Every structure is written in structure tokens, then in C-alpha cells.
Amino acid sequence: MSLVQSVDNVALLPAYLAAGTAVLVLLADLLVARAAATVAVAAAGSVATALGSAVVGAGGERATFCVGPDCSYVFGGRAALVGALFALLTLGVLALSGPSLRAGRSPVGEYCFLLACAMTGGVVLGAAGDLITLIVALETLTLPLYVLVGLRRGSVASAEAAVTFFVVSVVATTLTLLGAALLYAVTGGLHLDRVGALFAERPELLDVPLTTAAVALVLLGLAFKVAAVPFHAWAPATYDGAPLPVAAYLSTASKLGGVVALLAVVQHALPARVTGPVLAGLAVLTMTVGNLVALRQHRTVRLLAWSSVAQAGYVLAPLGALALAAGRSDDARAAAYAAAVAYVVFFVIVELAAFAALVALRPAGADGGTVDDLRGAARRRPWVGAAFALALIGLAGLPPGLAGLFAKVTVVRALLDGGAGWLALVVAVNAVIGLAYYLRLATRLYAAPAPALPADAAPTPPLSADAAPAPTLPTGAAPAPTPTPALPADAAPAPARPTEAVPAPVHPGVAVVATLAVATLVAVVVGFAPQLVLDLAAR
């Protein structure tokens, strides 16, 4: 067997475009030194990467870096879908970042460069054919996010969130690498299809304790990336401390990367009868804990973060059907994998719309604030509030949010086809629990603002039980004037009683409104044509 690897530059074109975007952003920031030019280069590179992914994916599956039948980079229909999604999410987050970048909260060149690097990792991740490429691509996606979370100038919360994210991600990467090393020790292979074929040909390897440890470590390491319970604690603090656009990227692109990596090893490398029970348990825990804790959240981004944790459970649920023999048939497995991919596609579109609406409703550079801060926001900005409410309803899985509705229907149908009716029931119960906090936030958008008290209105203190009643004056007698106590010369006048603050009008940039409009429109379109997403996910 020849050890010379063939190189297909057409298959690598999306990765070239993504990496070239990062290089061009650096050059634009160095040579032109204008923020608008740097952002324009990053945006143009994102569009080119999305188009390149679509064009290459339309030409059929292409493989490169192959040794014999094993290839390290396979770019097919699913890889094209993942690459285009990462590029478009990067473009959307760039648009959402416009107000904070103009306010000088983050350096423009570094910000755009880090986003382009993360996009490169995501594009390569979708086509990874071996464990080394997969882990390196996943870290290329994740490493820039550490810096992006802490890039906001003068924010202690942002720095704390970055440190939390960094420490947890390092532990997760260590577990994944150790699991990959143990898999290599057991099978002697690193290519995903080769490892899966070896487990199928030699089922006795599944009885080796080292195999159990390897599978467990790989799954647990990737569970950190998708914020699955009990490896989720980093997500709420990190999302809440990060700038809003970066939180949007974490909740969409980072989540997408973790799901793609997990799906790659489960579908191609790891034995289904070992991974199925683990994934089923993770799905139940993640859905239930995420929804129950979200009920008690008062900060908007933390509520969306716990919601994102619960949504990860819905993504893992179809893979939990692999725990049963009926779920391991070829048709049931294909339906489970397609359902997981379709759900994460629906989720990232609707989640981006929700964060775009939140950015539009908050001042430039501000955090997500509390749920009460959004009281009456839809009355002040009807169209933005309506888009936010539609995104929340879609995340809850209710009409008219058809994208979220069909996503949950797809998951339940895959579970029923795989014989996991009990898990479908858990999904349905958790979907009902999730309605409480989604609808609470949606109704708060349309609630009447709390009435403001006038500045001179002061409440009359109640009389105590031993207070003497006021003396009764004779008829026609004028009351004696109450003497005013003299104030010392250096005494300051009593401060006026503050009135309730009225929210200042927020004027989001054109790019933010355009991103919100496009994300909402795409969510509506895929809601009316869900089969299009299902067909792409099944490729």
C-alpha cells in the first residue's frame, strides 16, 4: 500500500477560503488600518466560504489526504451544509458586533481575525475523517472563542467568563485526547471508518476494559463541548459574561461544532451498543436539568444559556435510540443521525434570531440585562419584539414557530422508529416544561411598563400603635404653623425621591436589523419547507 497521500484541492477549497479570510483580515488591519475595511474583508470572506462550500458540496463527495481506502478529509453533502452554516453564522455575528465595535469595546482587527479562525475550524470539522483532524479542527474552532469571550475592554465579568471557559475546555480536550489515544491502542487505527470497521469485524474488542474506558473518555470530552449535563456548568457563566454577539456565536456555532464532532465519532467510529445507553442517559439529564433550572432564571442571557443546555438534550435524544436493538437497524440509525443534524440546524437558525433580537433591544455594548429590563420592549419596537417572540415560540416548539415545531416532531418520529417510545415521552414532557419560561419571556415583551411615581409623591407613613392622635382644633381656628427646624450651614438639602427610570430609546444599527430580518425569514422558510433541511441532513 502506497503511503503517498493524494491531495484534492477542490475538496479543500472551502477550507482555503476560510483560512484565507483570516490572513486577509490581518493584512487589511495592518495595511489599511480602517475598521470598516477590516469588517468588510471578514464579511466578504464569510460569504465566499459559504458559496464555496455549497458549490463543492453540490459536485458530490470528494476525499483527500487518503492512504488506501482511509481518508482524513471527506467533503460531502453534510460537510457542505456544516461549512455553509459556520460561514453564515460568522457573517451574522459580524453584523451583530457592529454597534459594540463602533463603540470601541473590542479591537476590530483581532475580533474579526479570531472569528475567521473559528470559522476555519468549523469548516474543517465538518469534513474530518480521522480523530486527529477532528480534534485539531474542534480546537481551532474553540481556541479563538476563549479570547473573544474575554476581549471586551474593562469588563471583569468577561475576563472571569473567559477563564472559566478556558479551564473547562482544556479539561474536555484532555479527556478527548486521552480517549483517542486509548482507541488507537485498542484498534491501531485513527481513521473513523477504519476504527468502526475494526469493531464490527472483531466484536471481542468490545469486551476489553480499555475499549470501555476509551469510548467513555471520548464521549465525555465531547459532552463538555455541547454543554451536556453534568458537563454544562461552564455555559451559563460564560454566555452571561461574554459580549452578546460572542454569546450568540457560542450558543450557535460552538454548539454546532460539538454536535458535529460527537455525531462523527458515534456514526462512524464508536460501537452503537456501547454509546447508545450513555447518550440516552445524557439526553434525559440534559433536557430535564436545563429546563428546570431555566425556570428560575431572571437574567436574559442565563435563561437562553440554560435553554441552550436543554436544546442539547433534544439533539442527543435521537442518538439515545441506539441503546435499543431496534434503534440499531440501518434505517433507524440513518433516521436518528438525520434527526440530530436537522434539529441542530433548526436550532442554530432560531437561536441566532433570538440573540439578534436581544442585541437590537439592548444598548450598544450592554449585556443582556434581566428579564424585567425587557418589559414592554415590544410596545416600543413592535417589529423587533415580534421577531423575538417568534424566535422564543420556535424554540418552545409551538406554532407559528414552525421550524422548532418540526424539529421536535423529527426527533420524536426518529425515537418512535427506533423503538424508544419512553425517550420520546421524556422529550414531550420536557417540551411542555420549556413552555413556561419561553412564554414568560415572550409575554414580558408585551407587558405594560410599570407606572412611574411622580417626583413629589411620597408615601404617608402609617401611625404606630402608640402614636398620639392629632389635636382637634376649635371651629374656625387656624392651625398653628409647624416650625421648620434650622439646618446646619454645611448640611446638604435632602435628595429628591427618584422616579422610576424610563428606558432610553435604543437605535440598533442597520446590520443588526438586517441580520434579525434574514434570520427570521430563514426560520419561517425552513418552517414551511422542513423536508429541505431533512434531505440535506440525510446526505
XYZ file of C-alpha atoms in Angstrom:
539
model
C 0.000 0.000 0.000
C 1.387 3.365 -1.016
C 1.973 5.859 1.764
C 1.821 8.811 -0.629
C -1.330 10.801 0.103
C -3.305 12.294 -2.743
C -4.404 15.925 -2.426
C -7.661 17.185 -3.924
C -7.504 20.966 -3.870
C -11.141 21.293 -4.915
C -12.239 19.419 -1.773
C -10.048 21.780 0.261
C -11.405 24.932 -1.400
C -13.816 25.888 1.459
C -11.022 25.460 3.989
C -8.693 27.547 1.813
C -11.306 30.305 1.625
C -11.880 30.315 5.380
C -8.169 30.336 6.234
C -7.508 32.939 3.531
C -10.147 35.151 5.133
C -8.211 35.119 8.400
C -4.973 36.050 6.618
C -6.616 38.823 4.604
C -8.213 40.267 7.738
C -4.779 40.531 9.330
C -3.348 42.210 6.241
C -6.276 44.619 5.966
C -5.948 45.598 9.601
C -2.191 46.089 9.203
C -2.078 47.902 5.852
C -5.392 49.755 5.625
C -5.966 50.221 9.376
C -9.617 51.111 8.931
C -12.284 49.284 10.892
C -14.816 49.346 8.043
C -12.342 47.775 5.616
C -11.394 45.039 8.073
C -15.013 44.119 8.743
C -15.786 44.203 5.022
C -12.953 41.763 4.276
C -14.177 39.395 7.001
C -17.750 39.594 5.724
C -16.717 39.020 2.111
C -14.605 36.027 3.159
C -17.549 34.537 5.061
C -19.792 34.867 2.022
C -17.114 33.334 -0.223
C -16.678 30.412 2.195
C -20.418 29.733 2.258
C -20.626 29.828 -1.540
C -17.528 27.662 -1.890
C -18.975 25.068 0.473
C -22.250 24.964 -1.441
C -20.557 24.680 -4.851
C -18.104 21.957 -3.824
C -20.787 20.028 -1.950
C -23.098 20.110 -4.974
C -20.487 18.235 -7.021
C -20.654 15.058 -4.967
C -18.404 13.631 -2.279
C -14.689 14.353 -2.621
C -11.925 12.924 -0.432
C -8.298 13.885 0.063
C -5.302 13.004 2.243
C -6.050 9.340 1.596
C -3.922 6.290 2.355
C -5.565 3.337 0.689
C -9.301 3.408 1.416
C -8.878 5.593 4.512
C -9.142 9.361 4.070
C -8.547 12.138 6.570
C -10.707 14.728 4.801
C -14.050 13.844 3.199
C -16.140 16.711 1.852
C -19.676 15.629 1.016
C -23.200 16.921 1.369
C -23.210 17.077 5.156
C -19.791 18.727 5.243
C -21.048 21.331 2.762
C -24.086 22.016 4.961
C -21.888 22.388 8.054
C -19.353 24.600 6.273
C -22.023 26.903 4.863
C -23.705 27.139 8.268
C -20.471 28.099 10.010
C -19.727 30.746 7.394
C -23.213 32.255 7.584
C -23.194 32.223 11.392
C -19.872 34.043 11.317
C -21.341 36.606 8.933
C -24.359 37.074 11.176
C -22.251 37.530 14.320
C -20.070 40.059 12.494
C -23.184 42.067 11.707
C -24.398 41.845 15.313
C -20.994 43.028 16.526
C -21.159 46.306 14.591
C -22.537 48.521 17.403
C -20.067 47.261 20.025
C -17.129 47.530 17.626
C -18.074 51.106 16.753
C -18.266 51.858 20.472
C -14.646 50.721 20.833
C -15.400 47.928 23.295
C -13.185 45.455 21.362
C -10.293 45.831 18.893
C -11.708 45.348 15.404
C -8.776 43.599 13.746
C -8.271 40.995 16.434
C -12.015 40.429 16.743
C -12.512 39.722 13.040
C -9.362 37.588 12.835
C -10.476 35.381 15.713
C -13.926 34.910 14.190
C -12.337 33.920 10.866
C -10.083 31.394 12.636
C -13.082 29.874 14.404
C -14.883 29.652 11.066
C -11.890 27.790 9.593
C -12.042 25.215 12.359
C -15.755 24.718 11.816
C -15.388 24.205 8.065
C -12.631 21.598 8.513
C -14.532 19.895 11.335
C -17.446 19.023 9.083
C -15.121 17.121 6.717
C -12.849 15.457 9.312
C -12.248 11.793 8.569
C -9.876 10.837 11.384
C -9.564 11.531 15.095
C -6.540 13.829 14.778
C -8.159 16.069 12.146
C -11.376 16.114 14.148
C -9.771 17.150 17.443
C -7.471 19.728 15.834
C -10.403 21.253 13.915
C -12.541 21.327 17.060
C -9.803 23.132 18.967
C -9.258 25.536 16.072
C -12.930 26.396 16.441
C -12.753 26.667 20.246
C -9.416 28.380 20.947
C -10.354 31.753 19.387
C -13.521 31.772 21.471
C -11.531 31.892 24.725
C -10.088 35.203 23.623
C -13.337 36.517 22.142
C -15.150 35.944 25.431
C -12.563 37.991 27.325
C -11.854 40.583 24.646
C -14.253 43.210 25.991
C -12.207 46.033 27.481
C -12.690 46.907 31.146
C -15.077 44.050 31.963
C -14.281 41.836 34.945
C -17.232 39.563 34.170
C -15.894 38.996 30.658
C -12.451 38.050 31.981
C -13.946 35.663 34.526
C -16.089 34.034 31.855
C -13.044 33.584 29.598
C -11.053 31.895 32.367
C -13.965 29.588 33.203
C -14.394 28.646 29.558
C -10.662 28.084 29.106
C -10.220 25.827 32.145
C -13.246 23.673 31.359
C -12.346 23.363 27.682
C -8.793 22.327 28.491
C -10.121 19.531 30.699
C -12.536 18.461 27.956
C -9.786 18.425 25.337
C -7.546 16.393 27.629
C -10.249 13.768 28.097
C -10.913 13.584 24.358
C -7.225 13.223 23.503
C -6.758 10.528 26.124
C -9.765 8.652 24.784
C -8.445 8.927 21.222
C -5.054 7.600 22.333
C -6.704 4.621 24.029
C -8.788 3.937 20.919
C -5.594 3.874 18.884
C -4.053 1.482 21.399
C -7.038 -0.872 21.080
C -7.607 -0.735 17.330
C -4.345 0.505 15.846
C -6.288 2.988 13.685
C -7.171 6.672 13.741
C -9.469 6.984 10.727
C -13.084 6.965 11.850
C -14.357 4.448 9.292
C -11.415 2.139 9.942
C -11.987 2.158 13.701
C -15.682 1.420 13.166
C -14.895 -1.409 10.744
C -12.463 -2.988 13.211
C -15.093 -3.004 15.969
C -17.571 -4.594 13.535
C -15.097 -7.275 12.405
C -13.773 -8.070 15.885
C -16.638 -7.758 18.378
C -14.439 -9.283 21.079
C -12.673 -5.912 21.302
C -15.811 -4.530 22.934
C -15.170 -6.746 25.952
C -11.731 -5.249 26.555
C -11.847 -2.824 29.539
C -9.582 -0.444 27.661
C -12.260 -0.092 24.964
C -14.877 0.909 27.527
C -12.534 3.500 29.010
C -11.659 4.882 25.560
C -15.291 5.218 24.465
C -16.278 6.812 27.777
C -13.469 9.380 27.658
C -14.195 10.408 24.073
C -17.915 10.786 24.773
C -17.384 12.713 27.999
C -14.849 15.038 26.413
C -17.243 15.889 23.579
C -20.152 16.195 26.024
C -18.323 19.192 27.503
C -18.368 20.850 24.085
C -22.135 20.546 23.683
C -22.721 21.556 27.344
C -24.489 18.291 28.170
C -25.364 17.688 31.819
C -23.389 17.076 34.038
C -20.673 18.806 31.976
C -22.628 22.009 31.493
C -21.700 24.274 34.407
C -19.410 26.473 32.305
C -22.102 27.509 29.814
C -24.372 29.915 31.787
C -21.487 31.862 33.353
C -19.582 32.038 30.065
C -22.577 33.139 27.996
C -23.578 35.778 30.551
C -20.064 37.204 30.858
C -19.330 37.307 27.135
C -20.380 40.174 24.842
C -23.818 39.496 23.392
C -22.601 38.722 19.822
C -19.970 36.325 21.181
C -22.613 34.671 23.357
C -24.662 34.233 20.185
C -21.677 32.569 18.487
C -21.106 30.285 21.473
C -24.752 29.275 21.541
C -24.887 28.529 17.818
C -21.536 27.853 16.131
C -19.806 26.341 19.159
C -22.818 24.146 19.871
C -22.935 23.113 16.216
C -19.253 22.158 16.330
C -19.690 19.969 19.388
C -22.670 18.182 17.867
C -20.864 17.603 14.554
C -17.823 16.153 16.332
C -19.943 13.920 18.557
C -22.027 12.741 15.631
C -18.907 11.932 13.584
C -17.431 9.573 16.177
C -20.783 7.992 17.068
C -21.822 7.401 13.467
C -18.513 6.194 12.058
C -16.180 5.003 14.823
C -17.726 4.036 18.149
C -19.900 0.927 18.621
C -23.581 1.820 18.864
C -24.454 -0.653 21.609
C -21.867 0.979 23.869
C -22.604 4.618 23.047
C -26.398 4.294 22.928
C -27.085 3.899 26.682
C -24.615 6.670 27.554
C -26.188 9.098 25.098
C -29.696 8.222 26.249
C -28.766 8.995 29.856
C -27.054 12.245 28.857
C -30.089 13.292 26.807
C -32.538 12.747 29.675
C -30.345 14.564 32.199
C -29.587 17.446 29.841
C -33.192 18.069 28.827
C -34.571 17.845 32.349
C -31.935 19.827 34.227
C -31.710 22.511 31.545
C -35.449 23.137 31.529
C -35.926 23.015 35.301
C -33.078 25.422 36.055
C -34.178 27.780 33.257
C -37.481 28.229 35.094
C -35.669 30.089 37.893
C -33.546 32.419 35.773
C -34.021 36.189 35.889
C -31.152 37.273 33.628
C -31.990 37.017 29.942
C -28.726 35.519 28.674
C -28.613 32.982 31.502
C -32.160 31.945 30.615
C -31.116 31.483 26.980
C -27.992 29.626 28.126
C -29.965 27.112 30.186
C -32.387 26.864 27.294
C -29.413 26.018 25.079
C -28.423 23.282 27.533
C -31.916 21.807 27.279
C -31.812 22.041 23.492
C -28.596 19.992 23.511
C -30.598 17.247 25.199
C -33.089 17.262 22.337
C -30.199 16.932 19.880
C -28.767 13.950 21.773
C -32.141 12.244 22.157
C -32.267 10.577 18.686
C -28.815 9.124 19.297
C -30.131 7.614 22.539
C -32.294 5.286 20.439
C -29.072 3.392 19.628
C -29.355 1.856 23.106
C -32.066 -0.495 21.815
C -31.639 -3.241 19.255
C -34.472 -1.813 17.149
C -32.665 1.511 17.088
C -29.509 -0.053 15.657
C -31.026 -1.167 12.352
C -29.719 0.609 9.280
C -32.917 2.581 8.683
C -33.328 3.549 12.331
C -29.713 4.688 12.603
C -29.957 6.759 9.419
C -33.141 8.379 10.724
C -31.514 9.106 14.113
C -28.434 10.737 12.579
C -30.536 12.808 10.170
C -32.834 13.916 13.004
C -29.888 15.074 15.130
C -28.395 17.090 12.257
C -31.766 18.554 11.263
C -32.557 19.578 14.838
C -29.258 21.381 15.319
C -29.761 23.211 12.004
C -33.236 24.352 13.043
C -31.912 25.318 16.466
C -28.989 27.481 15.354
C -31.194 29.452 12.942
C -33.846 30.228 15.555
C -31.269 30.846 18.300
C -29.416 33.354 16.126
C -32.712 35.175 15.560
C -33.333 35.294 19.326
C -29.896 36.761 20.066
C -30.183 39.198 17.169
C -33.446 40.498 18.634
C -31.837 40.809 22.066
C -28.916 42.777 20.602
C -31.398 45.058 18.813
C -33.304 45.729 22.038
C -30.273 46.445 24.223
C -27.919 49.464 24.106
C -24.655 49.070 22.188
C -22.086 47.158 24.202
C -24.520 46.335 27.018
C -25.102 42.864 28.393
C -28.380 41.013 28.129
C -29.778 42.519 31.316
C -32.651 40.974 33.228
C -35.974 39.697 32.008
C -37.663 42.689 33.651
C -35.482 45.028 31.591
C -37.368 43.791 28.512
C -40.794 44.630 29.931
C -42.776 46.428 27.240
C -39.924 46.214 24.706
C -42.308 45.000 22.003
C -44.504 48.062 22.585
C -41.560 50.359 21.922
C -40.192 48.381 18.946
C -43.056 46.257 17.593
C -41.241 44.529 14.732
C -38.177 43.589 16.764
C -40.358 42.403 19.629
C -42.474 40.316 17.255
C -39.339 38.675 15.807
C -38.048 37.958 19.322
C -41.383 36.452 20.353
C -41.477 34.323 17.201
C -37.965 33.015 17.925
C -38.920 32.148 21.505
C -42.065 30.374 20.345
C -39.961 28.498 17.788
C -37.517 27.382 20.494
C -40.505 26.197 22.517
C -41.750 24.195 19.526
C -45.126 25.893 19.143
C -46.823 27.248 16.037
C -46.403 29.678 14.365
C -42.733 28.869 15.118
C -42.899 26.013 12.635
C -39.117 25.456 12.485
C -38.982 24.494 16.158
C -42.202 22.501 15.897
C -40.966 20.362 13.019
C -37.577 19.950 14.739
C -39.207 18.342 17.765
C -41.539 16.288 15.577
C -38.500 14.987 13.701
C -36.811 13.942 16.940
C -39.937 12.209 18.279
C -40.502 10.395 14.986
C -36.898 9.127 14.943
C -37.276 7.877 18.516
C -40.531 6.066 17.741
C -38.983 4.481 14.640
C -36.110 3.259 16.827
C -38.414 1.749 19.430
C -37.512 4.311 22.112
C -41.029 5.402 22.966
C -40.067 6.097 26.585
C -37.453 8.615 25.436
C -39.987 10.257 23.113
C -42.257 10.683 26.149
C -39.415 12.368 28.070
C -38.898 14.742 25.138
C -42.606 15.620 25.115
C -42.724 16.249 28.869
C -39.650 18.467 28.740
C -41.076 20.401 25.812
C -44.115 21.207 27.981
C -41.843 22.328 30.847
C -39.931 24.582 28.475
C -43.120 26.403 27.520
C -43.194 28.062 30.953
C -40.044 30.137 30.638
C -40.246 30.763 26.895
C -43.779 32.112 27.192
C -42.877 34.064 30.352
C -40.170 35.914 28.451
C -42.400 36.396 25.392
C -45.258 37.823 27.452
C -42.871 40.134 29.296
C -42.052 41.744 25.959
C -45.668 42.858 25.605
C -46.365 43.654 29.256
C -47.257 47.237 30.154
C -44.346 49.161 31.664
C -44.571 49.663 35.422
C -46.134 53.065 36.251
C -43.644 55.723 37.297
C -44.228 57.620 40.551
C -44.079 61.440 40.387
C -41.058 63.016 41.962
C -43.045 64.831 44.689
C -45.147 61.855 45.672
C -44.112 60.424 48.985
C -45.961 57.659 50.773
C -47.596 58.599 54.074
C -46.034 56.567 56.864
C -48.564 54.615 58.914
C -49.187 55.645 62.517
C -47.716 53.387 65.119
C -49.934 51.910 67.772
C -48.696 54.302 70.486
C -48.711 57.442 68.348
C -50.770 60.325 69.776
C -53.681 61.458 67.592
C -53.607 64.973 66.143
C -55.272 67.548 68.453
C -58.785 68.695 67.497
C -58.959 72.396 66.682
C -61.935 74.607 67.560
C -64.191 75.586 64.682
C -62.783 78.490 62.715
C -59.363 78.291 64.359
C -56.416 78.252 62.031
C -53.758 75.666 62.686
C -50.536 76.941 64.101
C -47.682 76.898 61.614
C -45.307 73.989 62.035
C -41.860 75.291 62.816
C -39.192 74.211 60.360
C -36.057 73.059 62.113
C -32.999 75.036 61.176
C -30.413 73.163 59.123
C -26.710 73.477 59.823
C -24.818 75.701 57.440
C -22.960 72.796 55.882
C -25.970 70.498 55.576
C -26.934 69.336 52.108
C -30.560 69.508 51.041
C -32.451 66.236 51.136
C -32.273 64.453 47.789
C -35.419 64.330 45.741
C -37.126 60.964 45.591
C -36.094 59.376 42.307
C -38.707 58.402 39.816
C -38.626 55.092 38.028
C -36.190 55.194 35.132
C -37.743 55.169 31.714
C -35.701 53.071 29.256
C -33.822 55.226 26.812
C -34.683 54.575 23.185
C -32.333 52.095 21.539
C -31.498 52.536 17.868
C -29.815 49.348 16.587
C -27.630 49.532 13.519
C -28.859 48.625 10.071
C -26.696 45.485 10.067
C -28.289 44.240 13.308
C -31.817 44.763 11.983
C -30.870 43.132 8.662
C -29.429 40.095 10.464
C -32.572 39.782 12.551
C -34.768 40.064 9.459
C -32.774 37.474 7.493
C -32.594 35.002 10.398
C -36.337 35.347 10.997
C -37.093 34.931 7.301
C -34.914 31.821 7.053
C -36.599 30.375 10.152
C -40.006 30.948 8.566
C -38.909 29.427 5.242
C -37.437 26.265 6.767
C -40.525 26.025 8.936
C -42.679 25.821 5.818
C -40.175 23.574 3.968
C -38.625 21.313 6.650
C -38.097 18.485 4.189
C -35.373 20.525 2.520
C -33.340 20.515 5.738
C -34.095 16.827 6.340
C -32.878 15.912 2.865
C -29.649 17.868 3.344
C -29.130 16.313 6.787
C -29.567 12.796 5.422
C -26.838 13.211 2.784
